[in-house]
Amino acid sequence: MQAVAAKQDLKTIFENQRANSQRMAATTAAERRERIKRLETYLTNEGNRNRLVEALRADFGKPEVETLTSEVGIVLTHARYARKRLAGWMKARKVATPISLIGTTSYIRYEPKGQALIISPWNYPVNLSMYPLVCAIAAGCTVVLKPSEVTTHTSTYLSDMISELYPIEEVAVVLGEADVSQELTSMPFNHIFFTGSPAVGKKVMAAAAKNLASVTLELGGKSPCIVDETANLNQVVERIVWAKHFNCGQTCVAPDYLLVHESQKEKLIGKYREAIENFYGADPRKSNDYARVASDKHHSHLCTLLDDALDKGAKVLLGGQRDADARYIAPTLVSELSDDAQLLHQEVFGPIMPLVTYRDLDEAIAFINARPNPLTLYVMSRSRTNTERILNRTSAGGSSINELLLGYANPGLPFGGVNNSGIGKSFGHHGFLEFSNERSVLRRRFLDLKMVYPPYPEKKVKFVRWLHRKL
């Protein structure tokens, strides 16, 4: 088994990958495609898929359909997308030459940053480990992967898979607690790709700064979902309920709270209740299609957020049931929250949906802008004017109109946040660039710059003045 955690072993892996980084940098597009193809072959094997389904069910009761779509399916999509386009991504790109540099050509070469560290979270432990790995392999980097200690069964699965597919000097999996992550981030990796909370992201960035390592931080935040007065509730409420409770709400791009035009509130509540029953039955606790909270710690945190809101006068419109032993929280809709309720300030990351009403769109926009920039902003509207107004006056890593989550499924779109919700972009070509150094190259082909070499007689001054007028 490949996974290690001892400090001496970590140093050995790091040094072996450093020694191998130049060889990896010299790999061809065909060689990198073959390495990516290994992942696809492994994940499309029925026995391997079945073991993954069981691992995720053991970790937090994740239904098979959710595993196959959000873990296996997403990774296969990214892998195939990268393989088909990798040769084009790797080609040097010529850029225009200004008149002042006549006689030269300029282009950009793409070289791997070198040694990469990927620290992945527990909520989508395969998806959020493997798609950055695909990007790193595409760029020609060596990789150390540190999966979450929360989802132990799936982390073991990842370790077994990677040890079967790659030599340790190319890709290594390291298991362990938070102290292992701290040890790894203290090492002089060339690039660190971290997915997790803004609080931990700040620590990763501080550690990376000591080695001047570049970072990609995929964080989170409170992603709003605006439901305006024109929204077709017969269509959008089911989409909202699905997106909120997929993976038991433990999704960084899940709608974190609803901003609903006051004229739509009562109908939306009825549709929300109806959708919950259609998806999970009268008692979601009995449903095999509803996942559980991944850890006791996170379950306790969610209960604390809900209790804080209730203590401050909030009302549960549906749900609210909990079972700590089973790490269960029912799909819950909460309204009439006070301004200081933590449900309106902390990312929920669970099956609790705060509902806030507004009277005019300016009020909703101001509510969003009073908080850090979200990872995703959702707009449910049939009004192009309202939609454009929201997009023009807010900032978010990404946005979807009348749909939720699916922007994450398109590798052609850049994925990432803004400030508190993340730094850097990934997916597809954007992910390839995150793990690459864009090296500028200028080549002299003819002529030279003697006309601007000293000394500077009047004729040279006149030439430079003329040249400035032509720029």
XYZ file of C-alpha atoms in Angstrom:
471
model
C 0.000 0.000 0.000
C 1.361 3.372 -1.066
C -0.044 5.687 1.637
C 2.419 7.065 4.177
C 2.415 9.721 6.867
C 5.754 9.598 8.715
C 7.780 12.790 8.309
C 10.826 10.895 7.051
C 8.692 9.112 4.468
C 7.194 12.422 3.343
C 10.658 13.850 2.831
C 11.714 10.795 0.848
C 8.658 11.033 -1.414
C 9.257 14.737 -1.928
C 12.918 14.238 -2.856
C 12.150 11.326 -5.177
C 9.517 13.370 -6.973
C 11.903 16.305 -7.204
C 14.478 14.037 -8.862
C 11.784 12.826 -11.267
C 10.206 16.204 -12.064
C 12.410 16.955 -15.086
C 11.588 13.604 -16.649
C 7.893 14.261 -16.120
C 8.261 17.733 -17.638
C 9.707 16.154 -20.797
C 6.769 13.783 -21.324
C 4.886 14.068 -24.591
C 1.179 14.676 -25.070
C 0.761 10.988 -25.907
C 2.463 9.926 -22.668
C 0.347 12.248 -20.572
C -2.822 11.122 -22.324
C -1.925 7.529 -21.515
C -1.512 8.386 -17.835
C -4.929 10.071 -17.789
C -6.445 7.107 -19.610
C -5.373 4.845 -16.725
C -7.798 6.705 -14.442
C -10.634 6.279 -16.910
C -9.947 2.563 -17.300
C -9.857 2.054 -13.544
C -13.082 3.940 -12.846
C -15.014 2.291 -15.665
C -14.197 -1.179 -14.320
C -17.366 -2.530 -12.700
C -15.600 -4.036 -9.704
C -13.710 -0.824 -8.975
C -16.895 1.236 -9.295
C -18.755 -1.074 -6.952
C -16.004 -0.795 -4.319
C -16.176 2.994 -4.567
C -19.967 2.965 -4.158
C -19.577 0.877 -1.015
C -16.789 3.076 0.350
C -18.870 6.239 0.016
C -21.940 4.544 1.423
C -19.859 3.449 4.428
C -18.453 6.953 4.916
C -21.724 8.907 4.839
C -24.481 6.919 3.210
C -24.050 8.389 -0.252
C -26.563 6.871 -2.713
C -25.171 4.978 -5.687
C -26.678 7.348 -8.261
C -25.033 10.335 -6.563
C -21.699 8.513 -6.476
C -21.847 7.516 -10.123
C -22.867 10.997 -11.300
C -20.984 13.374 -9.040
C -17.860 11.329 -8.368
C -17.228 8.898 -11.239
C -19.118 10.729 -13.979
C -17.535 14.120 -13.342
C -14.010 12.667 -13.253
C -14.541 10.738 -16.490
C -15.880 13.894 -18.158
C -12.805 15.879 -17.134
C -10.386 13.116 -18.091
C -11.860 12.646 -21.559
C -12.084 16.375 -22.155
C -8.398 16.826 -21.275
C -7.202 13.861 -23.318
C -8.905 15.066 -26.481
C -7.482 18.583 -26.240
C -4.139 18.124 -24.510
C -1.930 18.214 -27.619
C -3.400 21.597 -28.536
C -2.982 22.956 -25.008
C 0.700 21.976 -24.976
C 1.578 23.689 -28.264
C 3.450 26.960 -28.098
C 1.191 29.929 -28.832
C 2.415 32.756 -31.039
C 1.523 36.310 -30.014
C 1.414 39.519 -32.021
C 4.564 41.626 -32.462
C 4.339 45.417 -32.063
C 6.039 47.613 -34.657
C 8.695 48.628 -32.143
C 9.906 45.009 -32.079
C 9.984 44.497 -35.838
C 12.336 41.678 -36.751
C 11.335 39.531 -33.767
C 8.740 36.870 -33.096
C 7.189 36.156 -29.708
C 5.415 33.123 -28.350
C 4.386 31.389 -25.132
C 5.618 27.962 -24.109
C 3.777 25.867 -21.531
C 5.947 24.091 -19.019
C 4.889 22.328 -15.799
C 5.295 24.217 -12.565
C 6.961 21.085 -11.193
C 5.997 19.488 -7.901
C 2.324 19.826 -7.020
C 0.482 19.174 -3.762
C -3.258 18.496 -3.898
C -5.207 18.644 -0.628
C -8.760 17.419 -1.152
C -11.858 17.558 1.108
C -14.351 15.011 2.370
C -17.578 16.087 0.691
C -16.673 14.830 -2.812
C -13.527 12.891 -1.984
C -12.988 11.315 -5.427
C -14.216 14.140 -7.641
C -12.208 16.827 -5.817
C -9.071 14.674 -5.770
C -9.136 13.324 -9.304
C -10.085 16.300 -11.461
C -7.156 18.412 -10.188
C -4.964 15.326 -10.593
C -6.035 15.157 -14.245
C -5.053 18.823 -14.656
C -1.684 18.257 -12.970
C -0.878 15.192 -15.085
C -1.926 17.089 -18.215
C 0.538 19.846 -17.310
C 3.358 17.365 -16.622
C 3.665 17.788 -12.853
C 4.483 15.260 -10.163
C 1.793 15.069 -7.499
C 1.390 14.343 -3.816
C -2.286 13.875 -2.967
C -3.520 14.292 0.606
C -7.187 13.190 0.816
C -9.413 13.918 3.805
C -9.092 11.995 7.049
C -12.893 12.234 7.518
C -13.895 9.854 4.724
C -11.565 7.035 5.718
C -12.999 4.304 3.492
C -12.821 6.461 0.372
C -9.350 7.762 1.188
C -8.143 4.159 1.450
C -9.793 3.456 -1.893
C -7.921 6.412 -3.436
C -4.632 5.197 -2.000
C -5.145 1.717 -3.414
C -6.145 3.080 -6.806
C -3.223 5.479 -7.183
C -0.655 2.920 -6.009
C -1.939 0.563 -8.719
C -1.895 3.196 -11.464
C 1.268 5.250 -10.871
C 4.761 4.870 -9.438
C 5.218 6.814 -6.238
C 7.776 9.151 -7.795
C 5.020 10.380 -10.165
C 1.885 10.380 -7.993
C 1.764 9.539 -4.290
C -1.126 9.427 -1.820
C -0.453 10.438 1.779
C -2.988 9.600 4.474
C -3.220 11.144 7.930
C -4.737 13.843 10.101
C -4.458 17.623 9.839
C -0.868 17.577 11.119
C 0.154 15.698 7.965
C -1.361 18.441 5.820
C 0.540 21.019 7.859
C 3.785 19.125 7.348
C 3.171 18.877 3.611
C 2.319 22.564 3.185
C 5.593 23.479 4.899
C 7.536 21.718 2.110
C 8.707 23.722 -0.921
C 6.189 22.474 -3.457
C 5.924 24.572 -6.614
C 2.128 24.651 -6.543
C -0.540 23.821 -3.964
C -4.105 23.041 -4.972
C -6.398 23.175 -1.941
C -10.138 22.611 -1.706
C -11.838 23.394 1.588
C -13.037 26.205 3.818
C -11.868 29.835 3.626
C -10.503 29.559 7.190
C -8.182 26.665 6.314
C -7.465 28.178 2.909
C -5.894 31.193 4.630
C -3.568 28.868 6.554
C -2.579 27.037 3.370
C -1.864 30.316 1.610
C 0.241 31.554 4.531
C 2.272 28.341 4.500
C 2.720 28.523 0.717
C 3.935 32.107 0.982
C 6.946 30.977 3.020
C 8.138 29.025 -0.011
C 6.696 31.470 -2.577
C 4.592 28.627 -3.952
C 1.658 29.471 -6.169
C -1.773 28.344 -4.987
C -5.191 27.419 -6.267
C -7.738 27.777 -3.487
C -11.164 26.324 -4.176
C -13.130 27.562 -1.175
C -16.823 28.221 -0.674
C -19.073 30.751 0.960
C -22.711 31.640 0.972
C -24.016 31.088 -2.548
C -27.383 32.860 -2.893
C -30.342 31.769 -4.967
C -32.614 34.607 -6.034
C -36.209 33.703 -6.880
C -37.821 36.767 -8.409
C -41.466 37.593 -9.034
C -41.349 36.158 -12.569
C -39.832 32.763 -11.688
C -41.769 29.671 -12.750
C -42.024 27.877 -9.424
C -43.466 24.759 -11.034
C -40.072 24.265 -12.666
C -37.422 25.842 -10.470
C -38.393 24.683 -6.968
C -37.660 21.021 -7.742
C -34.283 22.087 -9.130
C -33.558 24.068 -5.971
C -34.546 21.205 -3.662
C -32.470 18.720 -5.675
C -29.399 20.982 -5.654
C -29.702 21.813 -1.967
C -30.085 18.222 -0.767
C -27.835 16.412 -3.215
C -25.062 14.897 -1.073
C -27.076 16.037 1.968
C -26.288 19.655 1.160
C -22.536 19.101 1.532
C -21.687 20.761 -1.774
C -19.626 23.921 -2.170
C -21.818 25.110 -5.055
C -25.132 24.237 -3.385
C -27.584 27.127 -2.947
C -26.802 28.323 0.568
C -29.839 30.532 1.094
C -32.929 31.703 -0.784
C -33.772 35.320 -1.555
C -37.435 35.120 -2.538
C -39.683 37.912 -3.760
C -42.382 38.275 -1.117
C -45.139 37.565 -3.655
C -43.685 34.075 -4.255
C -43.043 32.986 -0.660
C -46.179 31.007 0.198
C -46.348 29.166 -3.100
C -42.636 28.362 -2.909
C -43.013 26.857 0.576
C -45.770 24.567 -0.665
C -43.748 23.493 -3.706
C -40.662 22.965 -1.542
C -42.567 20.613 0.796
C -44.037 18.777 -2.170
C -40.615 18.281 -3.778
C -39.089 16.935 -0.549
C -41.844 14.344 -0.262
C -41.523 13.390 -3.941
C -37.768 12.903 -3.602
C -37.416 11.344 -0.158
C -40.906 10.331 1.002
C -42.877 11.486 4.028
C -39.951 10.547 6.314
C -36.556 11.196 4.629
C -34.898 9.297 7.486
C -36.171 6.084 5.881
C -35.021 6.976 2.384
C -32.037 5.162 0.876
C -31.644 8.107 -1.498
C -30.809 10.699 1.155
C -27.208 10.836 2.353
C -26.023 11.603 5.885
C -23.807 14.282 7.344
C -20.210 13.107 6.966
C -18.959 13.540 10.537
C -20.139 13.984 14.126
C -18.302 17.303 14.250
C -20.119 18.693 11.212
C -23.474 17.372 12.447
C -22.956 19.175 15.747
C -21.996 22.373 13.918
C -25.162 22.276 11.794
C -27.310 21.732 14.885
C -25.612 24.690 16.549
C -26.393 26.917 13.560
C -30.034 25.862 13.595
C -30.403 26.269 17.365
C -28.834 29.738 17.179
C -31.414 30.772 14.576
C -34.315 29.336 16.565
C -33.134 31.023 19.755
C -33.239 34.320 17.872
C -36.813 33.863 16.688
C -36.523 31.924 13.443
C -39.302 29.533 12.417
C -38.917 26.056 10.917
C -41.273 25.802 7.957
C -40.523 22.132 7.362
C -38.088 19.530 8.642
C -35.875 20.258 11.623
C -35.647 16.668 12.902
C -32.209 15.405 13.909
C -30.504 12.233 15.064
C -26.915 12.615 16.240
C -26.224 8.876 16.373
C -27.224 8.481 12.720
C -25.724 11.872 11.735
C -29.147 12.693 10.297
C -30.693 16.100 9.742
C -33.978 16.265 7.853
C -34.349 18.584 4.862
C -35.122 21.819 6.659
C -36.533 25.170 5.527
C -36.204 28.106 7.931
C -37.580 31.656 7.724
C -37.972 34.827 9.780
C -34.298 34.862 10.680
C -32.843 37.756 12.616
C -30.023 39.698 10.994
C -27.493 38.300 13.451
C -28.465 34.630 12.978
C -25.360 32.655 12.063
C -27.304 30.820 9.351
C -27.134 34.106 7.429
C -23.409 34.611 7.982
C -21.714 31.200 7.988
C -21.747 28.784 5.070
C -24.384 26.179 5.937
C -22.905 23.197 4.038
C -25.803 20.968 4.955
C -29.538 20.345 4.394
C -30.758 23.526 6.123
C -32.120 26.218 3.812
C -32.594 29.775 5.137
C -35.340 31.718 3.355
C -35.238 35.521 3.212
C -37.865 37.625 1.424
C -37.382 40.913 -0.414
C -39.666 43.530 -1.932
C -37.554 44.979 -4.734
C -34.469 43.743 -6.531
C -32.197 46.461 -5.159
C -32.872 45.093 -1.681
C -31.836 41.580 -2.739
C -28.699 42.835 -4.487
C -27.708 44.855 -1.420
C -28.184 41.762 0.763
C -25.778 39.775 -1.432
C -23.217 42.552 -1.683
C -23.143 42.976 2.100
C -21.485 39.526 2.266
C -18.223 38.181 0.817
C -18.308 37.274 -2.868
C -19.926 33.852 -3.279
C -18.554 30.895 -5.207
C -21.798 30.675 -7.199
C -24.846 32.882 -7.617
C -28.134 31.451 -8.863
C -30.951 33.415 -10.493
C -34.420 31.949 -10.959
C -36.191 34.367 -13.286
C -37.997 34.699 -16.596
C -36.982 38.358 -16.832
C -33.859 39.066 -18.873
C -33.816 42.598 -17.440
C -33.751 41.304 -13.855
C -31.140 38.676 -14.671
C -28.775 41.131 -16.340
C -29.256 43.615 -13.516
C -28.227 40.999 -10.966
C -25.207 39.831 -12.997
C -24.061 43.415 -13.607
C -24.315 44.499 -9.988
C -22.914 41.481 -8.151
C -19.719 39.426 -8.281
C -19.367 35.655 -8.000
C -17.078 32.880 -9.153
C -19.828 31.588 -11.449
C -23.540 31.890 -12.055
C -26.411 29.813 -13.390
C -29.767 31.025 -14.634
C -32.813 28.814 -13.974
C -30.569 25.838 -13.223
C -28.304 24.788 -10.360
C -25.080 22.778 -9.951
C -24.743 21.998 -13.650
C -22.198 24.740 -14.329
C -19.816 22.550 -12.357
C -20.316 19.733 -14.866
C -18.948 21.618 -17.889
C -15.121 21.364 -18.127
C -15.139 24.108 -20.741
C -16.100 26.675 -18.087
C -13.561 28.061 -15.596
C -14.329 27.045 -12.030
C -13.261 29.014 -8.988
C -14.233 31.744 -6.602
C -13.537 35.416 -5.964
C -11.442 36.434 -2.963
C -13.090 34.768 0.045
C -14.609 32.047 -2.134
C -11.365 31.182 -3.868
C -8.238 32.146 -5.784
C -7.419 30.810 -9.234
C -9.491 28.938 -11.788
C -9.587 25.282 -12.726
C -11.387 22.840 -15.050
C -10.235 21.926 -18.525
C -7.762 24.307 -20.124
C -7.987 26.616 -17.112
C -6.853 23.758 -14.859
C -3.987 22.927 -17.230
C -2.854 26.547 -17.002
C -3.048 26.536 -13.187
C -0.399 23.802 -13.048
C 1.670 25.328 -15.887
C 4.180 28.119 -16.158
C 3.446 30.278 -19.188
C 6.978 30.946 -20.327
C 7.429 33.915 -22.660
C 9.973 33.597 -25.478
C 11.172 36.321 -27.884
C 13.344 35.413 -30.862
C 15.259 37.834 -33.071
C 14.824 36.890 -36.729
C 16.276 39.875 -38.586
C 17.330 43.517 -38.108
C 18.496 44.744 -34.713
C 18.114 47.715 -32.360
C 21.199 49.699 -33.348
C 19.028 52.732 -34.038
C 18.390 53.040 -30.307
C 21.851 52.090 -29.035
C 23.871 54.972 -27.549
C 25.187 57.482 -28.337
C 21.987 59.376 -29.104
C 22.528 61.958 -31.867
C 19.599 64.023 -33.084
C 18.721 61.606 -35.895
C 18.139 58.828 -33.344
C 15.982 61.123 -31.225
C 13.886 61.949 -34.296
C 13.585 58.242 -35.137
C 12.292 57.359 -31.665
C 9.829 60.286 -31.798
C 8.573 59.008 -35.151
C 8.317 55.490 -33.790
C 6.224 56.690 -30.853
C 3.737 58.230 -33.219
C 3.365 54.856 -34.945
C 2.780 52.808 -31.813
